CSV table of C-alpha atoms in Angstrom, one decimal:
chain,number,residue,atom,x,y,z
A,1048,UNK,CA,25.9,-32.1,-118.4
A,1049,UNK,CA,28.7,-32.3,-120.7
A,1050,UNK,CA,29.3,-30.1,-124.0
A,1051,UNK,CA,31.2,-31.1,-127.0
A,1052,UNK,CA,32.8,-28.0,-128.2
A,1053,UNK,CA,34.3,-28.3,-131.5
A,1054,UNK,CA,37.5,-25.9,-131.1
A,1055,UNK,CA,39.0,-26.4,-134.4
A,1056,UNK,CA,35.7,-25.6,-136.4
A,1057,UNK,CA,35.4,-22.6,-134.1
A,1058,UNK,CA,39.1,-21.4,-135.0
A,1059,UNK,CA,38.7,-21.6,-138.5
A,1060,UNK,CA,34.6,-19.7,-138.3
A,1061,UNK,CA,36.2,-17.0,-137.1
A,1062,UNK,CA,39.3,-17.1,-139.4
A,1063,UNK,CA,36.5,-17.1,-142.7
A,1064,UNK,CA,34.9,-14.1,-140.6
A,1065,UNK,CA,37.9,-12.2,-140.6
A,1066,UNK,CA,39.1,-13.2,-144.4
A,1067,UNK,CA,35.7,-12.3,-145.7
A,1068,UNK,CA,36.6,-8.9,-144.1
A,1069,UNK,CA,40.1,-8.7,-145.6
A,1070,UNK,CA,38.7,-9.7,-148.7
A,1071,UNK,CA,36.7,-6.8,-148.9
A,1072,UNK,CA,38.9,-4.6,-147.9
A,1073,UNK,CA,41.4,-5.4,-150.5
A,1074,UNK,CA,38.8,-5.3,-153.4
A,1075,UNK,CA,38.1,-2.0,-152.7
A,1076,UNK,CA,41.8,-1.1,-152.7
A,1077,UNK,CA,42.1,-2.9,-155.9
A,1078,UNK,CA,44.3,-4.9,-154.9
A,1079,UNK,CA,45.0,-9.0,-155.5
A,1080,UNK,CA,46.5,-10.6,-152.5
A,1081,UNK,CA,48.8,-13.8,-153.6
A,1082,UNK,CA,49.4,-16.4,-150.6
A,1083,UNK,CA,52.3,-18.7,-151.4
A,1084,UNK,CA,52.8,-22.2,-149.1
A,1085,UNK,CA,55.4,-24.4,-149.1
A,1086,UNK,CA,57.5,-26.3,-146.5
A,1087,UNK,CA,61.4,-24.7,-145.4
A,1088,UNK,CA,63.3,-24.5,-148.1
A,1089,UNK,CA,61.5,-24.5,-151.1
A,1090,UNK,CA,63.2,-21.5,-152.3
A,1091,UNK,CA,59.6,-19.4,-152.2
A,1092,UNK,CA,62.0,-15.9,-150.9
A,1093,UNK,CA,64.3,-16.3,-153.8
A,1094,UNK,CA,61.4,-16.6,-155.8
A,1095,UNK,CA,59.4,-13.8,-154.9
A,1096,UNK,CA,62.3,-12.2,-154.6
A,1097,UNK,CA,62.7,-12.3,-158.1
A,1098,UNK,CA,59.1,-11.8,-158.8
A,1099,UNK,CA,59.0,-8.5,-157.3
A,1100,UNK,CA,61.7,-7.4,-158.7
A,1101,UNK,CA,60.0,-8.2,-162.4
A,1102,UNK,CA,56.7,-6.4,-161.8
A,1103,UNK,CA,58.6,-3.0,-159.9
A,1104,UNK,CA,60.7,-3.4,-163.4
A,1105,UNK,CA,57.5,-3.5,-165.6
A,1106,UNK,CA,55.7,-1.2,-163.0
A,1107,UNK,CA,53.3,-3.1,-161.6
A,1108,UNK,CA,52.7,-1.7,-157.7
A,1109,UNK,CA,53.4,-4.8,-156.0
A,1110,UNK,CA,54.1,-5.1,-152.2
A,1111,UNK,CA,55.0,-8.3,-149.9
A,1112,UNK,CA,54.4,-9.4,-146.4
A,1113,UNK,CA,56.5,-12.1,-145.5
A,1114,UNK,CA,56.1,-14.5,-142.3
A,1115,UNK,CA,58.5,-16.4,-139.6
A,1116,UNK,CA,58.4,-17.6,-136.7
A,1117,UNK,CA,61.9,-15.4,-135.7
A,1118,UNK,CA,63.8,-13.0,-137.4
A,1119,UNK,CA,63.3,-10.4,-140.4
A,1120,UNK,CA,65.9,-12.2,-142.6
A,1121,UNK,CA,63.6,-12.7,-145.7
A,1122,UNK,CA,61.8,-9.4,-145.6
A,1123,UNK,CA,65.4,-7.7,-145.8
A,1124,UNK,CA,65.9,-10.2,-148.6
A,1125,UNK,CA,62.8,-9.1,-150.8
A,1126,UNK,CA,63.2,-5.5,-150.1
A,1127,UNK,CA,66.2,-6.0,-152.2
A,1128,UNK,CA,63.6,-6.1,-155.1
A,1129,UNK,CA,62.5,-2.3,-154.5
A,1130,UNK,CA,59.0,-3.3,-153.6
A,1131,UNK,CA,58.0,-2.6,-150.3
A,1132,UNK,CA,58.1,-5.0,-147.6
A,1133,UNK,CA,56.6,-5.8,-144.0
A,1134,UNK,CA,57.0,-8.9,-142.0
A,1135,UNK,CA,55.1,-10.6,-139.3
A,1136,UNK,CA,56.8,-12.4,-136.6
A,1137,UNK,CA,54.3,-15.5,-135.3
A,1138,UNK,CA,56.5,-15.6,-132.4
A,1139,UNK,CA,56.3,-19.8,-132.2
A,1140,UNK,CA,52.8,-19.6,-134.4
A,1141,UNK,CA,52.6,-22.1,-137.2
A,1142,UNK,CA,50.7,-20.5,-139.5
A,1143,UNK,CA,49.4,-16.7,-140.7
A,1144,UNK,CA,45.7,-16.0,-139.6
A,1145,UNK,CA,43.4,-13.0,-141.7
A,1146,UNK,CA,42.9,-11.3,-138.4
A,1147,UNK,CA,47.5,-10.8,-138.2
A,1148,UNK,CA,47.3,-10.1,-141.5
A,1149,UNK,CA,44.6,-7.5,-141.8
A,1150,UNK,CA,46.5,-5.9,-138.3
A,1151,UNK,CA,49.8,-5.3,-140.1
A,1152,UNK,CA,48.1,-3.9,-143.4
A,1153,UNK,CA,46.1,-1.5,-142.0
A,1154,UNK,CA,47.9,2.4,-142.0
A,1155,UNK,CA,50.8,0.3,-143.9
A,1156,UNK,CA,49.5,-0.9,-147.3
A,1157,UNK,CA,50.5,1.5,-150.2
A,1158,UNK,CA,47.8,3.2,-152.1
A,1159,UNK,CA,47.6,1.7,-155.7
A,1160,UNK,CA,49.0,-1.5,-154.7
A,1161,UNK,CA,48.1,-3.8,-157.3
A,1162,UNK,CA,49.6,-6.9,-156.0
A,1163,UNK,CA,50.1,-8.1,-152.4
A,1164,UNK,CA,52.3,-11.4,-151.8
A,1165,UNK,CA,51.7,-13.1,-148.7
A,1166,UNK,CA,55.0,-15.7,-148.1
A,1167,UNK,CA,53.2,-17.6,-145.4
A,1168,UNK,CA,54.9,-19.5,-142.6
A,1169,UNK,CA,57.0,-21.9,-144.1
A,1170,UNK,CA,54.7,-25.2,-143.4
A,1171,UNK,CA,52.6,-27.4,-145.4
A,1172,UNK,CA,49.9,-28.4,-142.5
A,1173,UNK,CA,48.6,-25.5,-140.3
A,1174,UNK,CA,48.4,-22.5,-143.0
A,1175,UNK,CA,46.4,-24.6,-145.7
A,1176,UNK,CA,43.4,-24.9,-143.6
A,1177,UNK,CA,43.9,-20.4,-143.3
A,1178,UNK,CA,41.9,-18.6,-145.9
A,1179,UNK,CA,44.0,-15.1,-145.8
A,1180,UNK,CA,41.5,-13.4,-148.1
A,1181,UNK,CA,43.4,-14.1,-150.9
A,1182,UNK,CA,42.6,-14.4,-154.7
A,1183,UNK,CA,45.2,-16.9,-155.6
A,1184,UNK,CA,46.5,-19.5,-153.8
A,1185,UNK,CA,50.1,-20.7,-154.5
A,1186,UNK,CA,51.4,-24.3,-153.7
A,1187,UNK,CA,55.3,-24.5,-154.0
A,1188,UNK,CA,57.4,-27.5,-153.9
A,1189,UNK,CA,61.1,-27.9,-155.0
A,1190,UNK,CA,62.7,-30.9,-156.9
A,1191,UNK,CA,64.8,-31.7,-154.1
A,1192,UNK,CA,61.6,-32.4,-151.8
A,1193,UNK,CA,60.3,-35.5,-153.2
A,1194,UNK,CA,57.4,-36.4,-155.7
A,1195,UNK,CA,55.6,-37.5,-153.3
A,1196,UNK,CA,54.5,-33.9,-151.5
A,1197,UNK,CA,51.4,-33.8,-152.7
A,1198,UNK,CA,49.8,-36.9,-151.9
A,1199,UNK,CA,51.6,-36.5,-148.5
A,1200,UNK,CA,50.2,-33.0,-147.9
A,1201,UNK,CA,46.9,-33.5,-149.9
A,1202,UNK,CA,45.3,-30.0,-147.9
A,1203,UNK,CA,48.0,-27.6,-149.2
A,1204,UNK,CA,48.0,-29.0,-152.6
A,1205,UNK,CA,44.7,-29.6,-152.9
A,1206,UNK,CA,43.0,-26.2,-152.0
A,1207,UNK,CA,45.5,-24.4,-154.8
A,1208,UNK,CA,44.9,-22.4,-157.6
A,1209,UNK,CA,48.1,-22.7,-159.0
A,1210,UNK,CA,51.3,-25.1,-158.4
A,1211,UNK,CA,54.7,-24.0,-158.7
A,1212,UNK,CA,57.6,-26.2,-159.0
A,1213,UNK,CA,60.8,-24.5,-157.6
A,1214,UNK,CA,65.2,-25.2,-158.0
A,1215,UNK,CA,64.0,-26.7,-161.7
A,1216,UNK,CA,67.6,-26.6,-162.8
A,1217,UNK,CA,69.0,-28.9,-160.2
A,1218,UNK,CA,66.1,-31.3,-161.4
A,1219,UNK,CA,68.4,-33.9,-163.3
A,1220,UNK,CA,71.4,-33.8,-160.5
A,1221,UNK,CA,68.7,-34.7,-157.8
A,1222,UNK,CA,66.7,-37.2,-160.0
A,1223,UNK,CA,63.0,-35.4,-159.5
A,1224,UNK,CA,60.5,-37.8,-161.4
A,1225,UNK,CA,58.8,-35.1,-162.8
A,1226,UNK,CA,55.8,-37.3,-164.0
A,1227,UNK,CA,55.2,-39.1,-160.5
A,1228,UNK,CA,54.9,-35.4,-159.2
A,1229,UNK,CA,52.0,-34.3,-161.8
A,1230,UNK,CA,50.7,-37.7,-161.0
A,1231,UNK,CA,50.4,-36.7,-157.2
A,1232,UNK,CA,49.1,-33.3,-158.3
A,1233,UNK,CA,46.5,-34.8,-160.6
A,1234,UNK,CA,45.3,-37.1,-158.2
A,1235,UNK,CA,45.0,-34.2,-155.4
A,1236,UNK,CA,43.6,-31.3,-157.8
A,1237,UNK,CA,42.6,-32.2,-160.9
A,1238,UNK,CA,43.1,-29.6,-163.6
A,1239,UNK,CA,45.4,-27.4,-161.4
A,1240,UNK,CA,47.8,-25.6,-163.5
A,1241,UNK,CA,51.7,-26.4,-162.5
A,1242,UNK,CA,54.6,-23.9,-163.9
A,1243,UNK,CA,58.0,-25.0,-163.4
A,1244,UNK,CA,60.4,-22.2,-162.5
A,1245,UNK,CA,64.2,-21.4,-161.3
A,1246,UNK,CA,65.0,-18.4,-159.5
A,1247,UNK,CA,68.8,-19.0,-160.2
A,1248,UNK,CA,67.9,-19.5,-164.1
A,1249,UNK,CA,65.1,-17.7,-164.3
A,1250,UNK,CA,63.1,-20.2,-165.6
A,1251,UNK,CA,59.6,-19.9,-165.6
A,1252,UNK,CA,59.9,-16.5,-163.7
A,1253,UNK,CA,57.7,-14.2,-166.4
A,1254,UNK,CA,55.3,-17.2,-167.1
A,1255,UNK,CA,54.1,-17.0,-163.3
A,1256,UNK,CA,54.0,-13.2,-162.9
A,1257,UNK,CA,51.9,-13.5,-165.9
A,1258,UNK,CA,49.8,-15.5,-165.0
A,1259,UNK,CA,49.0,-13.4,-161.4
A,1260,UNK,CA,48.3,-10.5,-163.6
A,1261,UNK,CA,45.6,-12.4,-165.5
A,1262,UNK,CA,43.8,-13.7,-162.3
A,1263,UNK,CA,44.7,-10.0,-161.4
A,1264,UNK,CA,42.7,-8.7,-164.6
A,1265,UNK,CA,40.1,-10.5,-163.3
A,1266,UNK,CA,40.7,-14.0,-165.3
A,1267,UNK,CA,39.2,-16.5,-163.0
A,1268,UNK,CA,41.9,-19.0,-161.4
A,1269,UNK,CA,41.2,-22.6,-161.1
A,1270,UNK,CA,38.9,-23.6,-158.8
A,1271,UNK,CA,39.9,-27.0,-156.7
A,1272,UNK,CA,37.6,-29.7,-156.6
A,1273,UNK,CA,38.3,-29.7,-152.6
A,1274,UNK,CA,37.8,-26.0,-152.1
A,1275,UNK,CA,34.2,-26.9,-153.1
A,1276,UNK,CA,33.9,-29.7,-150.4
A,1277,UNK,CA,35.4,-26.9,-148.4
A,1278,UNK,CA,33.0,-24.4,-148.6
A,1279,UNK,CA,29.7,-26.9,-148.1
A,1280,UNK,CA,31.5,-28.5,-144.8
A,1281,UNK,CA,31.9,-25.1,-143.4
A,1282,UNK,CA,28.5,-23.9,-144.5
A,1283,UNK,CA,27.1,-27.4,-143.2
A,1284,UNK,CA,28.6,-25.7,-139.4
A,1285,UNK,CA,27.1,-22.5,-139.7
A,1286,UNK,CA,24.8,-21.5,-136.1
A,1287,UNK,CA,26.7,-23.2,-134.1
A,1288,UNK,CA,24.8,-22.4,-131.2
A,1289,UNK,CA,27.4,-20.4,-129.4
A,1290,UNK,CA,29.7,-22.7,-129.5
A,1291,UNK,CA,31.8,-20.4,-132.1
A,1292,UNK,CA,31.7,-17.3,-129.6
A,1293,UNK,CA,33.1,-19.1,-126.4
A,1294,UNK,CA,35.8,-20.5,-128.3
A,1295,UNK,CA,36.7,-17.6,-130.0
A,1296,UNK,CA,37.0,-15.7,-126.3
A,1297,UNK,CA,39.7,-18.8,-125.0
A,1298,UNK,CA,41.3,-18.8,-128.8
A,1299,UNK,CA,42.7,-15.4,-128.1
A,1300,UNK,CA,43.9,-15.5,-125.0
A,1301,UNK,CA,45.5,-18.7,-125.5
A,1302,UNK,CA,47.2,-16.5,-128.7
A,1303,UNK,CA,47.8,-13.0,-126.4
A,1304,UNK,CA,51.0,-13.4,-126.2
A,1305,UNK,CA,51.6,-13.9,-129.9
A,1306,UNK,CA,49.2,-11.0,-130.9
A,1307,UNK,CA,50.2,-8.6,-128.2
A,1308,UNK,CA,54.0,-9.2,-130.2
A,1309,UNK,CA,52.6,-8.8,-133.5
A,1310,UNK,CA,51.8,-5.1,-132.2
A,1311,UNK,CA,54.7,-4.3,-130.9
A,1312,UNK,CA,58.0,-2.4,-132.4
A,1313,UNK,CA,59.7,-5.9,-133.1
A,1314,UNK,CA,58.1,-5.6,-136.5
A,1315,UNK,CA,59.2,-2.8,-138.1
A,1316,UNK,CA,58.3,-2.8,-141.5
A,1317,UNK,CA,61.1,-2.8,-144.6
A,1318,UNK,CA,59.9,-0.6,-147.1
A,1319,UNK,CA,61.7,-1.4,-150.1
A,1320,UNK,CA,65.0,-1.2,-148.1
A,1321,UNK,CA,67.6,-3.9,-147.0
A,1322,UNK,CA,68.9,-3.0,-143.5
């Protein structure tokens, strides 16, 4: 007798499992985790970058994790900021999972940290469908990308609290149709809130920290018409039978080689210090 196992839906059951947990686990820390997508490029580092710098300044505890697939260039960059900083090599992953994320906060995470950003793998497919346990979701896209990014990428635009357009003052030299853009956002996630920013200009910059400190206060953040849909599909694939449990056994040993590298002394962390 054959057995259809869905592996995807199996992945992503035991992804919310694990993000419910982080979830928790942050809460009672007090502590508001930020996840920021975008693809390559966007200019998300020198934007955090600058964003941590701004709430050390104003002393807010803020703290990063940053994600590749190689290399700790960008957490050397943000530590820059004084806040401190850990990064995650996926080591070929596309995309951060809850379980990584919750591994490389445990015994790490300061006490009193009020705000966590996650700078996620840069990628615009795998990581939207990975709920990290955040509170706000943060879609980036810079002017030099195209308009079109968020009809193209409808997941990672669509599930986010908040959209952030990035490189604002090369806008005019690169011709970025600024209105065909909110029309792709519109048509994606109605009602989503989009800031435009510079890192370079510092456009924008204070307006988005502000903003995270109000969902931080506990003002409630937008709520995407497909995060809705979401939630019933993965309720509607709840008692799976078993099928969730087998999967999840091949899942990780198909991933052992990344997680047993996530463990290891490749990932130091940077604590507010460029090395």
């Amino acid at each position: 007798m054959c057995r259809t196992v869905d592996l995807h839906q199996a992945v992503l059951a035991k992804n919310d499992e694990n993000a419910l947990a982080l979830r928790g686990y942050l809460g009672d820390r007090g502590t508001v985790a930020v996840n920021l997508l975008s693809s390559p490029g966007s200019g998300k580092t020198a934007l955090l970058e600058l964003l941590l710098a701004r709430a050390v300044a104003g002393g807010t505890p803020a703290a990063a994790v940053t994600a590749d697939l190689a290399t700790e260039n960008d957490a050397t960059r943000l530590a820059r900021s004084g806040a401190p900083v850990r990064q995650i090599l996926t080591d070929g992953l596309c995309h951060l999972e809850a379980g990584m994320l919750q591994r490389r906060l445990e015994g790490w995470l300061p006490e009193g940290t009020r705000l966590l950003f996650v700078e996620n793998v840069g990628n615009l497919v795998c990581p939207a469908s990975y709920d990290l346990g955040e509170t706000l979701r943060i879609a980036l896209a810079s002017v030099t990308e195209g308009e079109d990014k968020p009809v193209k990428y409808p997941t990672a635009f669509g599930l986010a609290h908040l959209v952030v357009v990035t490189k604002t003052d090369i806008a005019d030299a690169v011709g970025f149709d600024r209105e065909a853009f909110l029309r792709g956002v519109r048509q994606v996630n109605p009602g989503v809130p989009v800031l435009e920013t510079s890192a370079r200009t510092g456009q924008g910059v204070d307006a988005l920290l502000a903003h995270v400190l109000r969902c931080a206060a506990g003002e409630e953040a937008h709520v995407p018409v497909l995060a809705r849909q979401h939630e019933r599909y993965l309720h509607s694939h709840e008692n799976g039978n078993g099928r969730e449990h087998g999967h999840e056994q091949e899942h990780e040993h198909s991933h052992e080689h990344e997680h047993s590298h996530e463990r290891s002394g490749g990932h130091a962390p940077v604590d507010g210090q460029a090395r």
